Short mmCIF file of C-alpha atoms in Angstrom, two decimals:
data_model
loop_
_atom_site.label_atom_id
_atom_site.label_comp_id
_atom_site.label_asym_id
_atom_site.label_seq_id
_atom_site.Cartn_x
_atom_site.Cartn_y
_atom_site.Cartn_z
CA UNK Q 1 -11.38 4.34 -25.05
CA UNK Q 2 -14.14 2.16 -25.59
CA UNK Q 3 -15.83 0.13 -22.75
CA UNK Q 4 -13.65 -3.26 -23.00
CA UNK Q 5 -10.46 -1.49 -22.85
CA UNK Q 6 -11.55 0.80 -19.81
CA UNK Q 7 -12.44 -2.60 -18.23
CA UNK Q 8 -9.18 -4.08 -19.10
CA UNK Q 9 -7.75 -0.93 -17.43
CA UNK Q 10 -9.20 -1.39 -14.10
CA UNK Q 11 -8.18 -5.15 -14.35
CA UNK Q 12 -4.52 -4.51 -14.66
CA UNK Q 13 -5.42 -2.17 -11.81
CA UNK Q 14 -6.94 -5.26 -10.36
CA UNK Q 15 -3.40 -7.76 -10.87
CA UNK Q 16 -1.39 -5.10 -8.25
CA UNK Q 17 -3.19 -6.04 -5.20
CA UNK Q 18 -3.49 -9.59 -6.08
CA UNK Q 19 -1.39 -11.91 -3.69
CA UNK Q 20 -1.89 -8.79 -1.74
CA UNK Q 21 -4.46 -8.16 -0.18
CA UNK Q 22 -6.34 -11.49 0.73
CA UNK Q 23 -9.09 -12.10 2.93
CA UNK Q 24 -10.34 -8.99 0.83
CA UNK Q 25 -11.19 -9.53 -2.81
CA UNK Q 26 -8.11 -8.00 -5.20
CA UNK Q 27 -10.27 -5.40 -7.19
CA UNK Q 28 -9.26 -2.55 -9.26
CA UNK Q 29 -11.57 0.54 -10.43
CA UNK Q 30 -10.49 3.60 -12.92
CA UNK Q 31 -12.47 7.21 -13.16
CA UNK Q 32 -13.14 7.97 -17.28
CA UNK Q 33 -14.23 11.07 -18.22
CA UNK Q 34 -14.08 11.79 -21.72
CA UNK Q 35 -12.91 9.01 -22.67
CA UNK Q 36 -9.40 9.49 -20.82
CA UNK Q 37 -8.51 7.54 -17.16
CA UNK Q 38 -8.74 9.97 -14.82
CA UNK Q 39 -8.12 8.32 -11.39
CA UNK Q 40 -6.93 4.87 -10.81
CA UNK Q 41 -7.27 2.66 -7.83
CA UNK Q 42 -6.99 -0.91 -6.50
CA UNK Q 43 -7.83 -3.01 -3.23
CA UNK Q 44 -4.70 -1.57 -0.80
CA UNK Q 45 -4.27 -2.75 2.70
CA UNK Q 46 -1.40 -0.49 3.81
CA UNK Q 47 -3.65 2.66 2.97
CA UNK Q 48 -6.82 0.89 4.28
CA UNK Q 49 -8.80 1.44 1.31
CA UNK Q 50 -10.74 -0.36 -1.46
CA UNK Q 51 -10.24 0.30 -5.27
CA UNK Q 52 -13.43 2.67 -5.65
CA UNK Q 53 -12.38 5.76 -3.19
CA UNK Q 54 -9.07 4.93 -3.89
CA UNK Q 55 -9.63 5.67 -7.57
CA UNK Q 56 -12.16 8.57 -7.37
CA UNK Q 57 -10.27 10.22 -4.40
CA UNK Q 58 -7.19 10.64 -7.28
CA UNK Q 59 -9.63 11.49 -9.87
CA UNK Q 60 -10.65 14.71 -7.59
CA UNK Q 61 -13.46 17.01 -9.01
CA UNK Q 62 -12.92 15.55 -12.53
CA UNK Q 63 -15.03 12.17 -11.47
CA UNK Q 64 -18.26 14.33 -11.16
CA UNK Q 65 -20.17 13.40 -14.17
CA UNK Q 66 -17.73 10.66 -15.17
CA UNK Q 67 -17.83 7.04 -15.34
CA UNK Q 68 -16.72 4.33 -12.65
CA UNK Q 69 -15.28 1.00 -14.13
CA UNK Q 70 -14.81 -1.54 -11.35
CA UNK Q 71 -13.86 -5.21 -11.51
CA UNK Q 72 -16.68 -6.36 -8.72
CA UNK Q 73 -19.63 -5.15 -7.25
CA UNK Q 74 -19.29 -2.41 -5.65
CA UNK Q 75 -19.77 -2.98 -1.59
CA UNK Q 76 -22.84 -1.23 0.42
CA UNK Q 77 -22.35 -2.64 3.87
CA UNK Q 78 -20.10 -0.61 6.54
CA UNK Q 79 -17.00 -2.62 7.56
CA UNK Q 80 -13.80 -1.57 8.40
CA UNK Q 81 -14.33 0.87 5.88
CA UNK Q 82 -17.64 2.92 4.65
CA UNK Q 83 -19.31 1.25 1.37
CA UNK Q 84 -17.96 1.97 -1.42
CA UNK Q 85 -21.91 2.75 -2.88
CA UNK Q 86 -21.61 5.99 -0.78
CA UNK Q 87 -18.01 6.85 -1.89
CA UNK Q 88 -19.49 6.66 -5.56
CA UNK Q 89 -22.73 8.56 -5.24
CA UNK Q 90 -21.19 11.55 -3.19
CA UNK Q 91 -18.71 12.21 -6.10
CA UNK Q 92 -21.43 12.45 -8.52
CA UNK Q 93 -20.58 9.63 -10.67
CA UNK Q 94 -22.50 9.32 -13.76
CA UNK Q 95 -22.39 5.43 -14.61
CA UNK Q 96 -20.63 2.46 -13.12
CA UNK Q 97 -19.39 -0.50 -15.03
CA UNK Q 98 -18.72 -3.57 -13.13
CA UNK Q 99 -17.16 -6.80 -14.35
CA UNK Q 100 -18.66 -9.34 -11.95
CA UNK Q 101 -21.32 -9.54 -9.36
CA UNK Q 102 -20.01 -10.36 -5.93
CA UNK Q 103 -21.26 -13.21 -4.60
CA UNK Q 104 -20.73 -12.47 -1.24
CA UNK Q 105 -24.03 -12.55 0.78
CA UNK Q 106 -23.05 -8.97 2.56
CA UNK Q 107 -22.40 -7.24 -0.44
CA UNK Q 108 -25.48 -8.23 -2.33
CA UNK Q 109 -27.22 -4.92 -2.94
CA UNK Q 110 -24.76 -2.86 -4.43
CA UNK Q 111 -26.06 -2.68 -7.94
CA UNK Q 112 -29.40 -1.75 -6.29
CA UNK Q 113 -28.25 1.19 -3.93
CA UNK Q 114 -26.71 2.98 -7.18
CA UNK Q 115 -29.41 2.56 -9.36
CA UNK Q 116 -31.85 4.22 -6.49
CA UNK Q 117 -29.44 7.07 -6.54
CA UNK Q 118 -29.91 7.01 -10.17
CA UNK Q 119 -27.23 6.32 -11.83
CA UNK Q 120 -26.85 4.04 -15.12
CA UNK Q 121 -25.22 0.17 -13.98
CA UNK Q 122 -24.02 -1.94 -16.60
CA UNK Q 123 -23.01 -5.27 -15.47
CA UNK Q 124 -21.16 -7.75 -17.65
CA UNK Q 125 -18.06 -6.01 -19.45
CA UNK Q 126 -14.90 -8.26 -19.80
CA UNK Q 127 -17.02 -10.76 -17.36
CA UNK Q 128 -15.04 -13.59 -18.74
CA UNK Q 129 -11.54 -12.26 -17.77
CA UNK Q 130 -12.59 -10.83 -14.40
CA UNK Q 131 -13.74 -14.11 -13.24
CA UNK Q 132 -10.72 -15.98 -13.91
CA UNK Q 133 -9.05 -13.17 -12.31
CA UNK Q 134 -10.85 -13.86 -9.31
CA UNK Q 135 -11.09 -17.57 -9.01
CA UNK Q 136 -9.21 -17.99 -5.85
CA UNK Q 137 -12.24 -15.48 -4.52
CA UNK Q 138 -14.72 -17.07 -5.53
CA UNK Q 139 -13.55 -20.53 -4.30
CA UNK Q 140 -12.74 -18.98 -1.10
CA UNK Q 141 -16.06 -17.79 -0.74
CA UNK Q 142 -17.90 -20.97 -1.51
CA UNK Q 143 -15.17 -23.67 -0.19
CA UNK Q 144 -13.47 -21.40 2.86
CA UNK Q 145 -10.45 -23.13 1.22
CA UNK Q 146 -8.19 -21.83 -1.31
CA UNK Q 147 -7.78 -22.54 -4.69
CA UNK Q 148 -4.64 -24.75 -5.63
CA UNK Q 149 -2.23 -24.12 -8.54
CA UNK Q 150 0.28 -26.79 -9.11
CA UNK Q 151 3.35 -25.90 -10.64
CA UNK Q 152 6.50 -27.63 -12.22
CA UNK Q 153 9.63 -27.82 -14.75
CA UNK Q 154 10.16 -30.68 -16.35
CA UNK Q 155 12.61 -31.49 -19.24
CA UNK Q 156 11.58 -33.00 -22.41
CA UNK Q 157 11.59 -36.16 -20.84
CA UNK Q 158 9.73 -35.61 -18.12
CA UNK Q 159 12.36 -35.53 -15.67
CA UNK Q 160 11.52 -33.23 -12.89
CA UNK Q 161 15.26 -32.33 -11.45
CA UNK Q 162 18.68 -31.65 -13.09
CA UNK Q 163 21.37 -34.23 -13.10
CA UNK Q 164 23.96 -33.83 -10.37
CA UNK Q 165 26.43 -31.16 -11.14
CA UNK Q 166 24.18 -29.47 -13.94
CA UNK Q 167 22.93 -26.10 -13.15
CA UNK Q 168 19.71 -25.94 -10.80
CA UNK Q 169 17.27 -24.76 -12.75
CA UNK Q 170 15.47 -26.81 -15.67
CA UNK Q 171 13.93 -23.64 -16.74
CA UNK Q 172 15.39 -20.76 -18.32
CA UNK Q 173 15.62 -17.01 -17.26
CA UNK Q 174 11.75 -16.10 -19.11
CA UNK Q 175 10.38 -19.23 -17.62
CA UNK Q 176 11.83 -18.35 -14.00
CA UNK Q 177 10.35 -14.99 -14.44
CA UNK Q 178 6.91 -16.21 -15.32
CA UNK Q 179 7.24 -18.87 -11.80
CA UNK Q 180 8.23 -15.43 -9.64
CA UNK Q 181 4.90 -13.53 -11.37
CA UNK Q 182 2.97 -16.52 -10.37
CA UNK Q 183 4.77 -16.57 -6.31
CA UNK Q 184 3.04 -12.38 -6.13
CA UNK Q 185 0.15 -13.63 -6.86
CA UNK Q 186 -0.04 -15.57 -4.72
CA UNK Q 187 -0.95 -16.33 -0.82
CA UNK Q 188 0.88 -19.30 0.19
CA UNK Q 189 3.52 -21.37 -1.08
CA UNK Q 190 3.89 -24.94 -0.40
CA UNK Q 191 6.66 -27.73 -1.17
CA UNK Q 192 7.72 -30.80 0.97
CA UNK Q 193 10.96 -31.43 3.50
CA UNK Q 194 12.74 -33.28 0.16
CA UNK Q 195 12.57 -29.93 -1.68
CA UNK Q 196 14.08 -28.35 0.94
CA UNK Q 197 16.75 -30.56 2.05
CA UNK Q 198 17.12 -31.06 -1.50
CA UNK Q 199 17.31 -27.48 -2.63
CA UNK Q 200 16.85 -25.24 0.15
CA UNK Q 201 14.80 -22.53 -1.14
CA UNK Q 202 13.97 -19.28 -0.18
CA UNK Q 203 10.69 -19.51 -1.99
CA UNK Q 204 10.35 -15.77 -2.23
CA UNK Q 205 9.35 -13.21 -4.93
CA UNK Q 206 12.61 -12.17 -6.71
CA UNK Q 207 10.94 -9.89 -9.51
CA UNK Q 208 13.28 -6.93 -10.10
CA UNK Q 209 11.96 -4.05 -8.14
CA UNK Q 210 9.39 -6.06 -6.44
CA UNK Q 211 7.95 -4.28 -3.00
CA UNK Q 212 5.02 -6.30 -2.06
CA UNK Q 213 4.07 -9.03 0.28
CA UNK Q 214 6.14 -12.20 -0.01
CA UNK Q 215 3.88 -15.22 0.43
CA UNK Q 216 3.63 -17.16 3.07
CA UNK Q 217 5.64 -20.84 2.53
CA UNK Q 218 4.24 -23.85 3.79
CA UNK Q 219 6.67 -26.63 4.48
CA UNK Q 220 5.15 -30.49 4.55
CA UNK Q 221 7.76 -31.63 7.13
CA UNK Q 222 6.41 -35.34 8.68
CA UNK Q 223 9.08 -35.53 11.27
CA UNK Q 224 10.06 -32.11 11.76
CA UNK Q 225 13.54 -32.15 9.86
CA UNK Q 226 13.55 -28.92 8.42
CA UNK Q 227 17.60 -27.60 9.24
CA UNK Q 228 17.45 -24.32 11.62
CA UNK Q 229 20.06 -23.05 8.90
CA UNK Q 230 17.51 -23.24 5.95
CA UNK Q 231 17.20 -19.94 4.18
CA UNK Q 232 13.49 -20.08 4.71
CA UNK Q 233 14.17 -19.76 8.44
CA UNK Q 234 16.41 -17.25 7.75
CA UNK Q 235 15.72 -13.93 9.70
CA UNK Q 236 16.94 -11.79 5.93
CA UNK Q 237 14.48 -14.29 4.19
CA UNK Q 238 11.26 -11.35 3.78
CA UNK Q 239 7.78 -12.99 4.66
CA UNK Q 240 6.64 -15.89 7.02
CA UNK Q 241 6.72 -19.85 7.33
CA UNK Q 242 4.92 -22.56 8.30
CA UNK Q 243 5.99 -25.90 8.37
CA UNK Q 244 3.31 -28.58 8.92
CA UNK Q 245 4.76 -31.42 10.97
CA UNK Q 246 2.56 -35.14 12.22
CA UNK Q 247 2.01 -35.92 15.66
CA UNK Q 248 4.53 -38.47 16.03
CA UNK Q 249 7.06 -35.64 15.26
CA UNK Q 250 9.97 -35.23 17.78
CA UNK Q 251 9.00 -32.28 20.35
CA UNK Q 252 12.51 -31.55 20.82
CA UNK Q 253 12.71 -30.80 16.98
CA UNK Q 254 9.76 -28.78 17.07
CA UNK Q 255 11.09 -26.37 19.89
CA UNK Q 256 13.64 -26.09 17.92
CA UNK Q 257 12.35 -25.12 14.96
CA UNK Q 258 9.67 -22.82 16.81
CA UNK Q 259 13.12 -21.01 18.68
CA UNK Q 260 13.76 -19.48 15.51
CA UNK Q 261 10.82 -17.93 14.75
CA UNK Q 262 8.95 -19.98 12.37
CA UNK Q 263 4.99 -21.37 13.41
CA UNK Q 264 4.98 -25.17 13.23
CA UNK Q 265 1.38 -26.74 13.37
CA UNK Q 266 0.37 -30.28 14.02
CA UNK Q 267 -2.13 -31.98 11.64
CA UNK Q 268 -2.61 -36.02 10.48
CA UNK Q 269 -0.12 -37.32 8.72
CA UNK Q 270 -2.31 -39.75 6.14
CA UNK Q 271 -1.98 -37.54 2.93
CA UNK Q 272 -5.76 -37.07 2.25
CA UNK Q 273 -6.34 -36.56 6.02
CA UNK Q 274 -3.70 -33.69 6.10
CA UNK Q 275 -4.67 -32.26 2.80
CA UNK Q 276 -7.76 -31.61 3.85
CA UNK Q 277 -6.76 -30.17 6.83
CA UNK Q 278 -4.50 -28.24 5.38
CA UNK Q 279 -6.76 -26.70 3.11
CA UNK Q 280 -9.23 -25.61 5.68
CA UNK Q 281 -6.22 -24.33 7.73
CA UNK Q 282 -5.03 -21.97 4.75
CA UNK Q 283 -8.63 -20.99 4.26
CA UNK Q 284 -9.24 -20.29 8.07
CA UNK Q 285 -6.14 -18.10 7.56
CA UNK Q 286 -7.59 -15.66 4.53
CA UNK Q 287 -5.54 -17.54 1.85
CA UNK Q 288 -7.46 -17.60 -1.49
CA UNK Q 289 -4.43 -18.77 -3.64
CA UNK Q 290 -2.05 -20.94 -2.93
CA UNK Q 291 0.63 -22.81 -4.96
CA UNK Q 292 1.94 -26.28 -4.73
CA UNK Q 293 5.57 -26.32 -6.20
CA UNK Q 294 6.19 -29.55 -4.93
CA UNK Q 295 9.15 -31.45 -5.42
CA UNK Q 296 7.55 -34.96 -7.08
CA UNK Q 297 5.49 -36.63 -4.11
CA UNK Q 298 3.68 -33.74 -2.94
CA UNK Q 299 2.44 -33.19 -6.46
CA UNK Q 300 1.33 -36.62 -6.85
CA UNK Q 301 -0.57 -36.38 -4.18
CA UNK Q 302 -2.38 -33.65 -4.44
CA UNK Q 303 -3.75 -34.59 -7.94
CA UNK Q 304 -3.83 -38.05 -6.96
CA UNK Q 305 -7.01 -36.34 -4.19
CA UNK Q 306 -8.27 -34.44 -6.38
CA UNK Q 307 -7.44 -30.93 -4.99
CA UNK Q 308 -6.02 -29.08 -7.93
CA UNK Q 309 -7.84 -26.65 -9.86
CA UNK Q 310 -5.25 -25.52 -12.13
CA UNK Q 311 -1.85 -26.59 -13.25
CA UNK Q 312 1.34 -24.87 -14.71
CA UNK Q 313 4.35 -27.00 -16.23
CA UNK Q 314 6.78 -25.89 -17.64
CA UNK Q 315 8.14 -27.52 -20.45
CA UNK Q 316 11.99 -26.83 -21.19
CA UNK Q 317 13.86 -28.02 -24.31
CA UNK Q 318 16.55 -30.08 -22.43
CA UNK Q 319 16.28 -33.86 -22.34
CA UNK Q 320 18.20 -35.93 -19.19
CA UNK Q 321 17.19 -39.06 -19.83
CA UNK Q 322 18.76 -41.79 -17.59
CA UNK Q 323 21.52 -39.18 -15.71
CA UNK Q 324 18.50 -38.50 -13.53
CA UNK Q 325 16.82 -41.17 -10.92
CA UNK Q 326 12.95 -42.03 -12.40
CA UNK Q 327 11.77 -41.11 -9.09
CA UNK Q 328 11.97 -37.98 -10.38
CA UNK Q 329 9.71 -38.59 -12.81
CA UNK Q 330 5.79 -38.71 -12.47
CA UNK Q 331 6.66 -42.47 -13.92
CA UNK Q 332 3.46 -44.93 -13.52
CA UNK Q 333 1.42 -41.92 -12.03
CA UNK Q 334 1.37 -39.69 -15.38
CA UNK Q 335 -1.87 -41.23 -15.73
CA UNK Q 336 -3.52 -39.57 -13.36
CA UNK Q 337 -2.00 -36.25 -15.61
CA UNK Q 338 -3.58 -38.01 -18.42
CA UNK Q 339 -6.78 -38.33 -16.37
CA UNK Q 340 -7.06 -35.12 -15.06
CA UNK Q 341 -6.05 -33.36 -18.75
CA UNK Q 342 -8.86 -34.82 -20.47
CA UNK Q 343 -11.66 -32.06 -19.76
CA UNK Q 344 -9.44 -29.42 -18.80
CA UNK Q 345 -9.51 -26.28 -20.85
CA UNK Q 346 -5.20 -25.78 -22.24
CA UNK Q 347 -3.66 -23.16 -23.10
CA UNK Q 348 -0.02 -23.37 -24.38
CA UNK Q 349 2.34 -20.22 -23.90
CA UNK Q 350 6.10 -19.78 -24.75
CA UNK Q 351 9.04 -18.94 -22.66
CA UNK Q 352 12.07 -18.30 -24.58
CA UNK Q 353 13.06 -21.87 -25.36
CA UNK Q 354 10.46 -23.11 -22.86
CA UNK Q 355 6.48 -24.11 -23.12
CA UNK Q 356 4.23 -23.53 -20.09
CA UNK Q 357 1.09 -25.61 -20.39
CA UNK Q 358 -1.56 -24.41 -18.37
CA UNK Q 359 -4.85 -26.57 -17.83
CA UNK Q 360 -7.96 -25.25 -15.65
CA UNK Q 361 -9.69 -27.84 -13.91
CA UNK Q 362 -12.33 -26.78 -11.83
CA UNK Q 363 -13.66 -23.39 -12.65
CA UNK Q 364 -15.69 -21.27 -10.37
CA UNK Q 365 -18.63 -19.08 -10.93
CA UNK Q 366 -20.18 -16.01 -9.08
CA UNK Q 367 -23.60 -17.45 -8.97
CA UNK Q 368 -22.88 -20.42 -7.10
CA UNK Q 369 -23.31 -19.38 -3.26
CA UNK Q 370 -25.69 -20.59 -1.03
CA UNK Q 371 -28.39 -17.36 -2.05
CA UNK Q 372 -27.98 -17.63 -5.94
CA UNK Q 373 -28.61 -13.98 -8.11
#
């Protein structure tokens, strides 16, 4: 195995904790000795550990003399586990590998604490990938807010819903797979009261044989109207919600709400006001990704403040035309689309008989805290 594909090992190892694991940076590590993975490990709350021991803990006696490939800097401060630095030089490891430098200002002397125990750093392998792996990180650690992924269907048209009495979904079954990938990576899931009332989602992960953490679902509910009945409130719904209501919202609604379990917070109820907050309150919370599924308004918004960092539509090969109401279109407001698009590095990626287009808006680097390297 040569160094890229060891790196693209630990990576993958990387993508399990992700949605996971957050405040704590997703990373993922693998043991190689002769040129064969030996132990594999990734960022895991449940067993308290990061990737490193994780991974040279399974690789046992065999990661004396091997080599450690790990997706961020190792740490070398104690926290509520020992650093990681220690874990690697007590099992004798020969060389480490590391994909990215972490920024964070506590975790800044890794690379120097191995190389005084003498063993061989490289720094730099699949750097590229790693960091968009770990954009919501990085933002978090620069912005204390997360990074925001909008996400939508839309039919050839641009309608954004079915016509009444069509099946729900624009999408088809590859497409709807792709969206549920996205929801595990995830922290947070947001849409407003008309989605709900509309639709009423469970806004959960439904991959088959998925085990992890559902994320949390954030409901933009002005005057507190989310039904008690809605599946999302549902004590067999797996996960948490918050709904986000104004202050002029009825305290009689609220209690209700709060009665079955769900935590309703009061913020301002101008958009770029509450956006704001918002973002600060998800951040305060741990929450490095989070993403906006709308329905129409709440996506206009949120581009129309400049808050989105990347974007996912998904294109489907049905047209509606005039069965559905232009309101659910982007109409007039596809220019701020066309505004946004213009500097954004696309990719385009097929789904069956769907197209996601994906755009990255603001990108994020792990030289840009307050400290610099």
């Amino acid at each position: 195995m040569g160094n890229e594909s060891c790196m693209r090992s630990a990576i993958d190892e990387a993508t399990v904790a992700l949605g996971q694991v957050a405040p704590l940076p997703a990373v993922g590590a693998v043991v190689v000795r002769d040129q064969q993975i030996v132990g594999r490990g990734h960022t895991d709350r449940e067993l308290c550990s990061h990737a490193e021991p994780l991974a040279l803990s399974r690789a046992g006696k065999a990661a004396k003399g091997a080599e450690l490939f790990v997706t961020l800097e190792p740490c070398a401060h104690q926290g509520s586990t020992p650093p990681c630095t220690k874990a690697i030089i007590d099992a004798g490891i020969s060389a480490v590998h590391i994909a990215m430098l972490d920024p964070n200002p506590i975790s800044l002397s890794g690379v120097q604490e191995l190389q005084d125990a003498g063993i061989d750093v490289h720094v730099g392998v699949e750097n590229q990938t790693a960091r968009q792996f770990m954009q919501g990180y990085l933002k978090w650690l620069q912005t204390k807010r997360p990074l925001v992924s909008a996400k939508w269907a839309m039919s050839q048209d641009g309608r954004l819903v079915t016509p009444h009495g069509q099946p729900r979904y624009i999408s088809g079954s590859e497409a709807l797979m792709e969206v549920h990938r996205m929801r595990a990576y995830s922290d947070a899931i947001l849409v407003g009261i008309n989605t709900v009332l509309k639709d009423d989602p469970s806004l959960t992960c439904r991959l088959d044989g998925y085990s992890g953490e559902h994320p949390l679902r954030v409901i933009l509910d002005r005057s507190a109207r989310t039904p008690i009945e809605s599946r999302m409130l549902s004590a067999e719904t797996p996960g948490s919600t918050l709904i986000v209501v104004s202050p002029d919202a009825s305290q009689d609604k609220v209690k209700r709400l709060t009665k079955t379990g769900v935590e309703v917070i009061t913020l301002p109820f101008e958009p770029a006001e509450q956006i704001n907050a918002l973002l600060g309150e998800l951040g305060d919370r741990g929450v490095h990704n989070l993403l906006v599924e709308g329905g129409t308004k709440v996506l206009q918004s949120f581009f129309t403040h400049s808050v989105v960092d990347r974007l996912d539509c998904f294109v489907s090969s049905k047209r509606f035309g005039t069965t559905v109401d232009t309101g659910s279109s982007f109409g007039d407001d596809i220019g701020v689309l066309r505004r946004v698009l213009k500097s954004a590095d696309i990719t385009v990626k097929s789904h069956g008989e769907d197209v996601q287009v994906s755009a990255v808006l603001h990108e994020y680097h792990e030289n840009q805290d307050p400290n610099g390297r």
